[in-house]
Amino acid sequence: MSTRGYKATVRDREELYRLIISQLLYDGHAAIAATLIGAVNLGPAVPPSERLLHLARIGKEQEDTNPSRPVGRSDMVAPGTGVDLEFDADVQTSSPEACEYETCYVTSHKGPCRSATYSRDGQLIATGSADASIKILDTERMLAKSATPIEVMMNETAQQNMENHPVIRTLYDHTDEVTCLAFHPTEQILASGSRDYSLKLFDFSKPSVKRAYKSLQEAEVLRCLAFHPAGDFLLVGTRHPTLRMYDVTTCECYVSPNPADQHTDAVTGVAYNPTANSYVSCSRDGTIKLWDGVSSRCVATYDRAHGGAPVCSVVFSRNAKYVLSSGKDSMVRLWELSAGRALLTYTGAGLSGKQTHRTQAVFNHTEDYVLFPDEWTVSLCCWDSRTTERKNLLSLGHNNAVRCLVHSPTSAGFMTCSDDYRARFWYRRAATE
């Protein structure tokens, strides 16, 4: 097939301009890209991407071997899992926006609810409260309850004896607010941290369990937890600047041998990448640190990651190329680790000056969207993860600020926890459901 005599259409030229703009943004030439956007009058947001360079490389290779062969999309490398701005700048998202979710179940604590976590398979959610209690909920049972709308708001006490009650465990072993939670990746074990300075491990495989089978005393309030993907180690961040790693079996504690690696203020977030060859942490000192998963040495520090404001959360993308962070500057940023820079910034959310608790930004289960609570309006902001285009807000129905947000790793569901003592389970049902 020859390309001789081919005439480019308007759509072809627009696609070419988008590729040029994407490459300029990817290379950090935002001002030039903005000028070009205005000159060619492109409407929708254009995300940064290295696809033009990739296509040019392929075209050069094809031209060297067969000058008459056209280059098309079939020559491209298949995109990776989740968000990958090097290849999927023009991906059409099929997952639902946040505004399409609906409340399927509401559970209440006796104090502000400020922590939550999902199990790896998305079947369980744990919530923690300032009343020192922990609840473990079954997502399938919550969905079953939502079949009858009036049951969603029924008092839980009247349902305690029902076999299909969504709350499958209630754990009491802390003496102060539960600040962080993490499910073991393969075992029925839940780790919890608290303002009582303790780290506890619960074996919830037994229906009668109330107390932890293992407890460790820390020197400061615990702020964040993250299990190693194999479950052998547990990262622990506290109000102390030193990041800790515990052997889950022996309870031995490890820290970096170089004191200069550590933060200078409280650690607010930790996360492993899926392959466990690195992990990331953030702090009230305004920095994000990338660590080697084998040596536990800090390999990169991003100073003033949110303009000097405390950094509240960090999470890896599934392909481990990016880290999503949120800060008390009300910004959410996507960091490209290979280049060591903030590639995208998601704006429009609001945090009040009185906010004292961190709120995390998360991906949805397909990484098509970024979610972050807006404290001023008690609603949920949603952005296209690739273009930063802001979608419709979702009113969260809470009577106070949302302090925690976790999204299912496997399906269109998430949990919001609030100072109104409630945790709300949100879900987007497919048409077939």
GROMACS .gro file of C-alpha atoms in nm:
model
  433
    1MET     CA    1   0.000   0.000   0.000
    2SER     CA    2   0.145   0.333  -0.103
    3THR     CA    3   0.100   0.664   0.076
    4ARG     CA    4   0.172   0.857  -0.244
    5GLY     CA    5  -0.109   1.103  -0.317
    6TYR     CA    6  -0.248   1.087   0.038
    7LYS     CA    7  -0.418   1.408   0.148
    8ALA     CA    8  -0.430   1.489   0.520
    9THR     CA    9  -0.773   1.570   0.661
   10VAL     CA   10  -0.853   1.831   0.924
   11ARG     CA   11  -0.882   1.554   1.181
   12ASP     CA   12  -0.537   1.423   1.085
   13ARG     CA   13  -0.386   1.766   1.135
   14GLU     CA   14  -0.556   1.808   1.472
   15GLU     CA   15  -0.414   1.472   1.579
   16LEU     CA   16  -0.067   1.586   1.467
   17TYR     CA   17  -0.098   1.910   1.665
   18ARG     CA   18  -0.208   1.714   1.971
   19LEU     CA   19   0.097   1.491   1.941
   20ILE     CA   20   0.328   1.793   1.915
   21ILE     CA   21   0.163   1.962   2.216
   22SER     CA   22   0.173   1.640   2.419
   23GLN     CA   23   0.544   1.601   2.347
   24LEU     CA   24   0.615   1.963   2.442
   25LEU     CA   25   0.427   1.918   2.772
   26TYR     CA   26   0.607   1.591   2.839
   27ASP     CA   27   0.942   1.761   2.784
   28GLY     CA   28   0.852   2.046   3.021
   29HIS     CA   29   0.787   2.320   2.762
   30ALA     CA   30   0.448   2.423   2.903
   31ALA     CA   31   0.463   2.784   2.785
   32ILE     CA   32   0.535   2.685   2.423
   33ALA     CA   33   0.261   2.423   2.439
   34ALA     CA   34   0.011   2.679   2.571
   35THR     CA   35   0.096   2.915   2.284
   36LEU     CA   36   0.046   2.638   2.029
   37ILE     CA   37  -0.284   2.535   2.187
   38GLY     CA   38  -0.410   2.890   2.144
   39ALA     CA   39  -0.279   2.916   1.788
   40VAL     CA   40  -0.446   2.598   1.660
   41ASN     CA   41  -0.758   2.640   1.879
   42LEU     CA   42  -0.766   2.295   2.034
   43GLY     CA   43  -1.056   2.254   2.276
   44PRO     CA   44  -1.022   1.947   2.502
   45ALA     CA   45  -0.733   1.917   2.741
   46VAL     CA   46  -0.415   1.767   2.598
   47PRO     CA   47  -0.213   1.544   2.833
   48PRO     CA   48   0.166   1.515   2.829
   49SER     CA   49   0.287   1.215   2.633
   50GLU     CA   50   0.601   1.081   2.467
   51ARG     CA   51   0.402   0.913   2.189
   52LEU     CA   52   0.523   1.148   1.914
   53LEU     CA   53   0.886   1.062   1.988
   54HIS     CA   54   0.791   0.694   1.997
   55LEU     CA   55   0.614   0.717   1.657
   56ALA     CA   56   0.902   0.910   1.507
   57ARG     CA   57   1.146   0.642   1.621
   58ILE     CA   58   0.930   0.369   1.468
   59GLY     CA   59   0.889   0.570   1.147
   60LYS     CA   60   1.263   0.616   1.117
   61GLU     CA   61   1.321   0.242   1.162
   62GLN     CA   62   1.057   0.158   0.901
   63GLU     CA   63   1.191   0.415   0.659
   64ASP     CA   64   1.539   0.265   0.685
   65THR     CA   65   1.412  -0.087   0.610
   66ASN     CA   66   1.114  -0.025   0.381
   67PRO     CA   67   1.056   0.336   0.271
   68SER     CA   68   0.724   0.252   0.102
   69ARG     CA   69   0.560   0.098   0.412
   70PRO     CA   70   0.330   0.334   0.604
   71VAL     CA   71   0.350   0.354   0.979
   72GLY     CA   72   0.025   0.309   1.175
   73ARG     CA   73  -0.099   0.236   1.522
   74SER     CA   74  -0.043  -0.138   1.472
   75ASP     CA   75   0.329  -0.071   1.502
   76MET     CA   76   0.296   0.074   1.852
   77VAL     CA   77   0.387  -0.102   2.170
   78ALA     CA   78   0.076  -0.206   2.363
   79PRO     CA   79  -0.005   0.025   2.654
   80GLY     CA   80   0.078  -0.094   3.005
   81THR     CA   81  -0.161  -0.161   3.288
   82GLY     CA   82  -0.345   0.143   3.421
   83VAL     CA   83  -0.236   0.497   3.349
   84ASP     CA   84   0.068   0.520   3.120
   85LEU     CA   85   0.116   0.864   2.971
   86GLU     CA   86   0.397   0.748   2.744
   87PHE     CA   87   0.152   0.559   2.526
   88ASP     CA   88  -0.214   0.616   2.613
   89ALA     CA   89  -0.265   0.989   2.566
   90ASP     CA   90  -0.575   0.930   2.350
   91VAL     CA   91  -0.728   0.644   2.550
   92GLN     CA   92  -1.107   0.660   2.573
   93THR     CA   93  -1.211   0.583   2.930
   94SER     CA   94  -1.497   0.338   2.985
   95SER     CA   95  -1.508   0.330   3.366
   96PRO     CA   96  -1.772   0.542   3.544
   97GLU     CA   97  -1.708   0.891   3.675
   98ALA     CA   98  -1.743   0.950   4.048
   99CYS     CA   99  -2.074   1.135   4.002
  100GLU     CA  100  -2.233   0.808   3.880
  101TYR     CA  101  -2.175   0.626   4.210
  102GLU     CA  102  -2.449   0.595   4.473
  103THR     CA  103  -2.455   0.521   4.844
  104CYS     CA  104  -2.521   0.152   4.903
  105TYR     CA  105  -2.458   0.126   5.277
  106VAL     CA  106  -2.390   0.346   5.578
  107THR     CA  107  -2.222   0.230   5.898
  108SER     CA  108  -2.175   0.434   6.214
  109HIS     CA  109  -1.910   0.452   6.483
  110LYS     CA  110  -1.941   0.623   6.821
  111GLY     CA  111  -1.682   0.881   6.727
  112PRO     CA  112  -1.534   1.047   6.416
  113CYS     CA  113  -1.439   0.793   6.148
  114ARG     CA  114  -1.096   0.877   6.010
  115SER     CA  115  -0.930   0.567   5.865
  116ALA     CA  116  -1.016   0.287   5.623
  117THR     CA  117  -0.854   0.031   5.395
  118TYR     CA  118  -0.952  -0.228   5.133
  119SER     CA  119  -0.836  -0.587   5.116
  120ARG     CA  120  -0.633  -0.677   4.806
  121ASP     CA  121  -0.926  -0.863   4.645
  122GLY     CA  122  -1.171  -0.582   4.719
  123GLN     CA  123  -1.401  -0.809   4.921
  124LEU     CA  124  -1.345  -0.647   5.261
  125ILE     CA  125  -1.320  -0.293   5.400
  126ALA     CA  126  -1.197  -0.201   5.747
  127THR     CA  127  -1.288   0.130   5.910
  128GLY     CA  128  -1.132   0.286   6.220
  129SER     CA  129  -1.265   0.552   6.452
  130ALA     CA  130  -1.175   0.798   6.725
  131ASP     CA  131  -1.386   0.575   6.953
  132ALA     CA  132  -1.093   0.324   6.932
  133SER     CA  133  -1.303   0.062   6.748
  134ILE     CA  134  -1.245  -0.113   6.416
  135LYS     CA  135  -1.513  -0.258   6.189
  136ILE     CA  136  -1.459  -0.507   5.907
  137LEU     CA  137  -1.732  -0.501   5.642
  138ASP     CA  138  -1.811  -0.740   5.357
  139THR     CA  139  -1.869  -0.557   5.027
  140GLU     CA  140  -2.103  -0.822   4.881
  141ARG     CA  141  -2.326  -0.802   5.186
  142MET     CA  142  -2.335  -0.424   5.166
  143LEU     CA  143  -2.445  -0.448   4.804
  144ALA     CA  144  -2.711  -0.703   4.898
  145LYS     CA  145  -2.847  -0.465   5.163
  146SER     CA  146  -2.875  -0.184   4.912
  147ALA     CA  147  -3.127  -0.386   4.709
  148THR     CA  148  -3.396  -0.251   4.945
  149PRO     CA  149  -3.335   0.125   4.989
  150ILE     CA  150  -3.496   0.146   5.334
  151GLU     CA  151  -3.247  -0.113   5.465
  152VAL     CA  152  -2.955   0.112   5.381
  153MET     CA  153  -3.048   0.353   5.660
  154MET     CA  154  -3.176   0.096   5.914
  155ASN     CA  155  -3.018   0.101   6.255
  156GLU     CA  156  -2.740  -0.158   6.269
  157THR     CA  157  -2.829  -0.266   6.622
  158ALA     CA  158  -3.158  -0.414   6.498
  159GLN     CA  159  -2.969  -0.630   6.250
  160GLN     CA  160  -2.689  -0.764   6.472
  161ASN     CA  161  -2.823  -1.118   6.473
  162MET     CA  162  -2.874  -1.144   6.099
  163GLU     CA  163  -2.634  -1.388   5.930
  164ASN     CA  164  -2.583  -1.162   5.631
  165HIS     CA  165  -2.503  -0.848   5.827
  166PRO     CA  166  -2.233  -0.647   5.644
  167VAL     CA  167  -2.025  -0.587   5.959
  168ILE     CA  168  -1.855  -0.924   6.001
  169ARG     CA  169  -1.611  -0.823   6.279
  170THR     CA  170  -1.589  -0.547   6.539
  171LEU     CA  171  -1.248  -0.521   6.705
  172TYR     CA  172  -1.167  -0.351   7.035
  173ASP     CA  173  -0.808  -0.344   7.154
  174HIS     CA  174  -0.696   0.017   7.126
  175THR     CA  175  -0.741   0.281   7.393
  176ASP     CA  176  -0.740   0.584   7.162
  177GLU     CA  177  -0.823   0.684   6.805
  178VAL     CA  178  -0.745   0.432   6.529
  179THR     CA  179  -0.536   0.633   6.282
  180CYS     CA  180  -0.434   0.380   6.014
  181LEU     CA  181  -0.523   0.032   5.888
  182ALA     CA  182  -0.379  -0.221   5.642
  183PHE     CA  183  -0.489  -0.570   5.535
  184HIS     CA  184  -0.227  -0.843   5.495
  185PRO     CA  185  -0.206  -0.927   5.122
  186THR     CA  186  -0.256  -1.305   5.159
  187GLU     CA  187  -0.359  -1.385   5.520
  188GLN     CA  188  -0.667  -1.291   5.722
  189ILE     CA  189  -0.467  -1.042   5.925
  190LEU     CA  190  -0.542  -0.675   5.982
  191ALA     CA  191  -0.277  -0.428   6.105
  192SER     CA  192  -0.385  -0.116   6.290
  193GLY     CA  193  -0.212   0.190   6.433
  194SER     CA  194  -0.342   0.430   6.692
  195ARG     CA  195  -0.292   0.747   6.890
  196ASP     CA  196  -0.225   0.517   7.186
  197TYR     CA  197   0.124   0.463   7.031
  198SER     CA  198   0.054   0.095   6.957
  199LEU     CA  199   0.071  -0.121   6.645
  200LYS     CA  200  -0.160  -0.424   6.658
  201LEU     CA  201  -0.213  -0.731   6.443
  202PHE     CA  202  -0.556  -0.900   6.443
  203ASP     CA  203  -0.630  -1.250   6.313
  204PHE     CA  204  -0.989  -1.199   6.199
  205SER     CA  205  -1.030  -1.554   6.061
  206LYS     CA  206  -1.195  -1.643   6.394
  207PRO     CA  207  -1.551  -1.506   6.429
  208SER     CA  208  -1.508  -1.445   6.801
  209VAL     CA  209  -1.190  -1.237   6.771
  210LYS     CA  210  -1.193  -0.903   6.953
  211ARG     CA  211  -0.833  -0.859   7.062
  212ALA     CA  212  -0.503  -0.848   6.874
  213TYR     CA  213  -0.278  -1.152   6.876
  214LYS     CA  214   0.031  -0.930   6.858
  215SER     CA  215   0.096  -0.579   6.986
  216LEU     CA  216   0.399  -0.350   6.952
  217GLN     CA  217   0.454  -0.029   7.140
  218GLU     CA  218   0.589   0.268   6.946
  219ALA     CA  219   0.742   0.590   7.080
  220GLU     CA  220   0.499   0.818   6.893
  221VAL     CA  221   0.148   0.829   6.747
  222LEU     CA  222   0.118   0.604   6.441
  223ARG     CA  223   0.019   0.780   6.118
  224CYS     CA  224   0.037   0.528   5.832
  225LEU     CA  225   0.094   0.159   5.749
  226ALA     CA  226   0.177  -0.043   5.437
  227PHE     CA  227   0.231  -0.416   5.397
  228HIS     CA  228   0.503  -0.553   5.170
  229PRO     CA  229   0.326  -0.717   4.868
  230ALA     CA  230   0.440  -1.058   4.996
  231GLY     CA  231   0.324  -0.978   5.350
  232ASP     CA  232   0.662  -1.037   5.516
  233PHE     CA  233   0.725  -0.677   5.623
  234LEU     CA  234   0.522  -0.380   5.739
  235LEU     CA  235   0.619  -0.017   5.684
  236VAL     CA  236   0.522   0.211   5.973
  237GLY     CA  237   0.514   0.589   5.972
  238THR     CA  238   0.470   0.779   6.298
  239ARG     CA  239   0.484   1.132   6.429
  240HIS     CA  240   0.859   1.071   6.455
  241PRO     CA  241   1.053   1.150   6.133
  242THR     CA  242   1.220   0.807   6.114
  243LEU     CA  243   1.047   0.556   5.886
  244ARG     CA  244   1.035   0.204   6.031
  245MET     CA  245   1.007  -0.142   5.878
  246TYR     CA  246   0.895  -0.438   6.091
  247ASP     CA  247   0.940  -0.809   6.021
  248VAL     CA  248   0.583  -0.937   6.060
  249THR     CA  249   0.698  -1.274   6.202
  250THR     CA  250   0.980  -1.172   6.436
  251CYS     CA  251   0.874  -0.810   6.503
  252GLU     CA  252   1.233  -0.696   6.442
  253CYS     CA  253   1.256  -0.329   6.348
  254TYR     CA  254   1.472  -0.197   6.062
  255VAL     CA  255   1.560   0.159   5.965
  256SER     CA  256   1.790   0.309   5.705
  257PRO     CA  257   2.157   0.298   5.815
  258ASN     CA  258   2.199   0.658   5.702
  259PRO     CA  259   2.023   0.910   5.929
  260ALA     CA  260   2.036   1.167   5.649
  261ASP     CA  261   1.787   0.953   5.453
  262GLN     CA  262   1.507   1.028   5.699
  263HIS     CA  263   1.239   1.296   5.694
  264THR     CA  264   1.260   1.592   5.931
  265ASP     CA  265   0.898   1.586   6.047
  266ALA     CA  266   0.612   1.337   6.096
  267VAL     CA  267   0.568   1.068   5.829
  268THR     CA  268   0.216   1.098   5.686
  269GLY     CA  269   0.205   0.834   5.411
  270VAL     CA  270   0.383   0.519   5.291
  271ALA     CA  271   0.323   0.282   5.000
  272TYR     CA  272   0.499  -0.008   4.827
  273ASN     CA  273   0.506  -0.040   4.452
  274PRO     CA  274   0.349  -0.363   4.316
  275THR     CA  275   0.684  -0.538   4.261
  276ALA     CA  276   0.819  -0.436   4.605
  277ASN     CA  277   1.151  -0.317   4.461
  278SER     CA  278   1.079   0.030   4.595
  279TYR     CA  279   0.852   0.219   4.829
  280VAL     CA  280   0.758   0.582   4.879
  281SER     CA  281   0.694   0.802   5.180
  282CYS     CA  282   0.573   1.157   5.244
  283SER     CA  283   0.589   1.391   5.538
  284ARG     CA  284   0.477   1.707   5.708
  285ASP     CA  285   0.820   1.842   5.612
  286GLY     CA  286   0.686   1.886   5.256
  287THR     CA  287   0.901   1.618   5.093
  288ILE     CA  288   0.837   1.293   4.910
  289LYS     CA  289   1.106   1.025   4.935
  290LEU     CA  290   1.163   0.723   4.712
  291TRP     CA  291   1.332   0.424   4.879
  292ASP     CA  292   1.509   0.113   4.752
  293GLY     CA  293   1.300  -0.188   4.854
  294VAL     CA  294   1.604  -0.411   4.918
  295SER     CA  295   1.855  -0.185   5.093
  296SER     CA  296   1.596   0.048   5.252
  297ARG     CA  297   1.807   0.344   5.141
  298CYS     CA  298   1.654   0.667   5.017
  299VAL     CA  299   1.730   0.700   4.644
  300ALA     CA  300   1.546   1.026   4.566
  301THR     CA  301   1.396   1.319   4.756
  302TYR     CA  302   1.143   1.561   4.606
  303ASP     CA  303   1.173   1.879   4.812
  304ARG     CA  304   0.878   2.119   4.837
  305ALA     CA  305   0.666   1.866   4.653
  306HIS     CA  306   0.355   2.072   4.726
  307GLY     CA  307   0.510   2.417   4.744
  308GLY     CA  308   0.639   2.359   5.096
  309ALA     CA  309   0.300   2.254   5.236
  310PRO     CA  310   0.274   1.921   5.425
  311VAL     CA  311   0.228   1.622   5.194
  312CYS     CA  312  -0.070   1.411   5.301
  313SER     CA  313  -0.061   1.098   5.087
  314VAL     CA  314   0.132   0.902   4.825
  315VAL     CA  315   0.034   0.602   4.615
  316PHE     CA  316   0.199   0.421   4.323
  317SER     CA  317   0.036   0.360   3.987
  318ARG     CA  318   0.007  -0.009   3.901
  319ASN     CA  319   0.292   0.004   3.651
  320ALA     CA  320   0.510   0.175   3.917
  321LYS     CA  321   0.603   0.455   3.676
  322TYR     CA  322   0.415   0.723   3.865
  323VAL     CA  323   0.329   0.835   4.218
  324LEU     CA  324   0.009   1.022   4.298
  325SER     CA  325   0.040   1.268   4.588
  326SER     CA  326  -0.187   1.510   4.773
  327GLY     CA  327  -0.096   1.801   4.998
  328LYS     CA  328  -0.243   2.063   5.226
  329ASP     CA  329  -0.206   2.311   4.942
  330SER     CA  330  -0.528   2.147   4.807
  331MET     CA  331  -0.333   2.018   4.508
  332VAL     CA  332  -0.301   1.665   4.373
  333ARG     CA  333   0.006   1.584   4.165
  334LEU     CA  334   0.122   1.296   3.944
  335TRP     CA  335   0.498   1.238   3.963
  336GLU     CA  336   0.698   1.070   3.688
  337LEU     CA  337   0.966   0.877   3.874
  338SER     CA  338   1.203   0.826   3.580
  339ALA     CA  339   1.232   1.203   3.532
  340GLY     CA  340   1.189   1.300   3.899
  341ARG     CA  341   0.928   1.566   3.832
  342ALA     CA  342   0.560   1.650   3.875
  343LEU     CA  343   0.408   1.573   3.537
  344LEU     CA  344   0.046   1.670   3.604
  345THR     CA  345  -0.137   1.882   3.862
  346TYR     CA  346  -0.506   1.837   3.941
  347THR     CA  347  -0.663   2.159   4.072
  348GLY     CA  348  -1.002   2.276   4.193
  349ALA     CA  349  -1.041   2.101   4.529
  350GLY     CA  350  -1.062   2.302   4.850
  351LEU     CA  351  -0.932   2.244   5.201
  352SER     CA  352  -1.021   2.477   5.488
  353GLY     CA  353  -0.750   2.644   5.689
  354LYS     CA  354  -0.873   2.456   5.996
  355GLN     CA  355  -0.801   2.117   5.845
  356THR     CA  356  -0.579   1.918   6.079
  357HIS     CA  357  -0.623   1.568   5.937
  358ARG     CA  358  -0.476   1.448   5.613
  359THR     CA  359  -0.700   1.339   5.326
  360GLN     CA  360  -0.560   1.115   5.054
  361ALA     CA  361  -0.597   1.130   4.678
  362VAL     CA  362  -0.661   0.796   4.508
  363PHE     CA  363  -0.696   0.639   4.165
  364ASN     CA  364  -1.015   0.457   4.075
  365HIS     CA  365  -0.983   0.083   4.002
  366THR     CA  366  -0.889   0.137   3.636
  367GLU     CA  367  -0.669   0.444   3.702
  368ASP     CA  368  -0.878   0.642   3.453
  369TYR     CA  369  -0.974   0.892   3.723
  370VAL     CA  370  -0.821   1.064   4.024
  371LEU     CA  371  -1.046   1.124   4.326
  372PHE     CA  372  -0.999   1.373   4.610
  373PRO     CA  373  -1.248   1.513   4.867
  374ASP     CA  374  -1.340   1.881   4.859
  375GLU     CA  375  -1.364   1.987   5.224
  376TRP     CA  376  -1.549   2.313   5.161
  377THR     CA  377  -1.847   2.154   4.985
  378VAL     CA  378  -1.828   1.802   5.140
  379SER     CA  379  -1.819   1.664   4.787
  380LEU     CA  380  -1.581   1.452   4.580
  381CYS     CA  381  -1.364   1.596   4.303
  382CYS     CA  382  -1.293   1.374   4.005
  383TRP     CA  383  -1.038   1.434   3.728
  384ASP     CA  384  -0.940   1.249   3.415
  385SER     CA  385  -0.603   1.106   3.523
  386ARG     CA  386  -0.445   1.166   3.180
  387THR     CA  387  -0.578   1.510   3.086
  388THR     CA  388  -0.651   1.662   3.433
  389GLU     CA  389  -0.997   1.754   3.301
  390ARG     CA  390  -1.225   1.804   3.599
  391LYS     CA  391  -1.547   1.602   3.598
  392ASN     CA  392  -1.875   1.660   3.781
  393LEU     CA  393  -1.868   1.675   4.160
  394LEU     CA  394  -2.032   1.404   4.370
  395SER     CA  395  -2.212   1.526   4.683
  396LEU     CA  396  -2.102   1.288   4.957
  397GLY     CA  397  -2.398   1.334   5.193
  398HIS     CA  398  -2.186   1.363   5.505
  399ASN     CA  399  -2.264   1.620   5.774
  400ASN     CA  400  -1.899   1.700   5.841
  401ALA     CA  401  -1.563   1.689   5.667
  402VAL     CA  402  -1.452   1.369   5.493
  403ARG     CA  403  -1.124   1.256   5.650
  404CYS     CA  404  -1.056   0.936   5.458
  405LEU     CA  405  -1.123   0.800   5.110
  406VAL     CA  406  -1.032   0.453   4.981
  407HIS     CA  407  -1.123   0.306   4.642
  408SER     CA  408  -1.165  -0.061   4.562
  409PRO     CA  409  -0.868  -0.211   4.374
  410THR     CA  410  -1.097  -0.437   4.171
  411SER     CA  411  -1.437  -0.272   4.110
  412ALA     CA  412  -1.631   0.053   4.093
  413GLY     CA  413  -1.671   0.108   4.468
  414PHE     CA  414  -1.521   0.328   4.737
  415MET     CA  415  -1.563   0.417   5.105
  416THR     CA  416  -1.572   0.766   5.257
  417CYS     CA  417  -1.515   0.824   5.630
  418SER     CA  418  -1.620   1.142   5.805
  419ASP     CA  419  -1.615   1.335   6.130
  420ASP     CA  420  -1.994   1.288   6.134
  421TYR     CA  421  -1.918   0.939   6.279
  422ARG     CA  422  -2.027   0.764   5.959
  423ALA     CA  423  -1.862   0.564   5.683
  424ARG     CA  424  -2.045   0.549   5.350
  425PHE     CA  425  -1.997   0.273   5.094
  426TRP     CA  426  -2.041   0.395   4.736
  427TYR     CA  427  -2.084   0.176   4.431
  428ARG     CA  428  -2.160   0.210   4.061
  429ARG     CA  429  -2.381  -0.075   3.943
  430ALA     CA  430  -2.342  -0.199   3.586
  431ALA     CA  431  -2.650  -0.207   3.363
  432THR     CA  432  -2.666  -0.587   3.394
  433GLU     CA  433  -2.681  -0.563   3.774
   0.00000   0.00000   0.00000
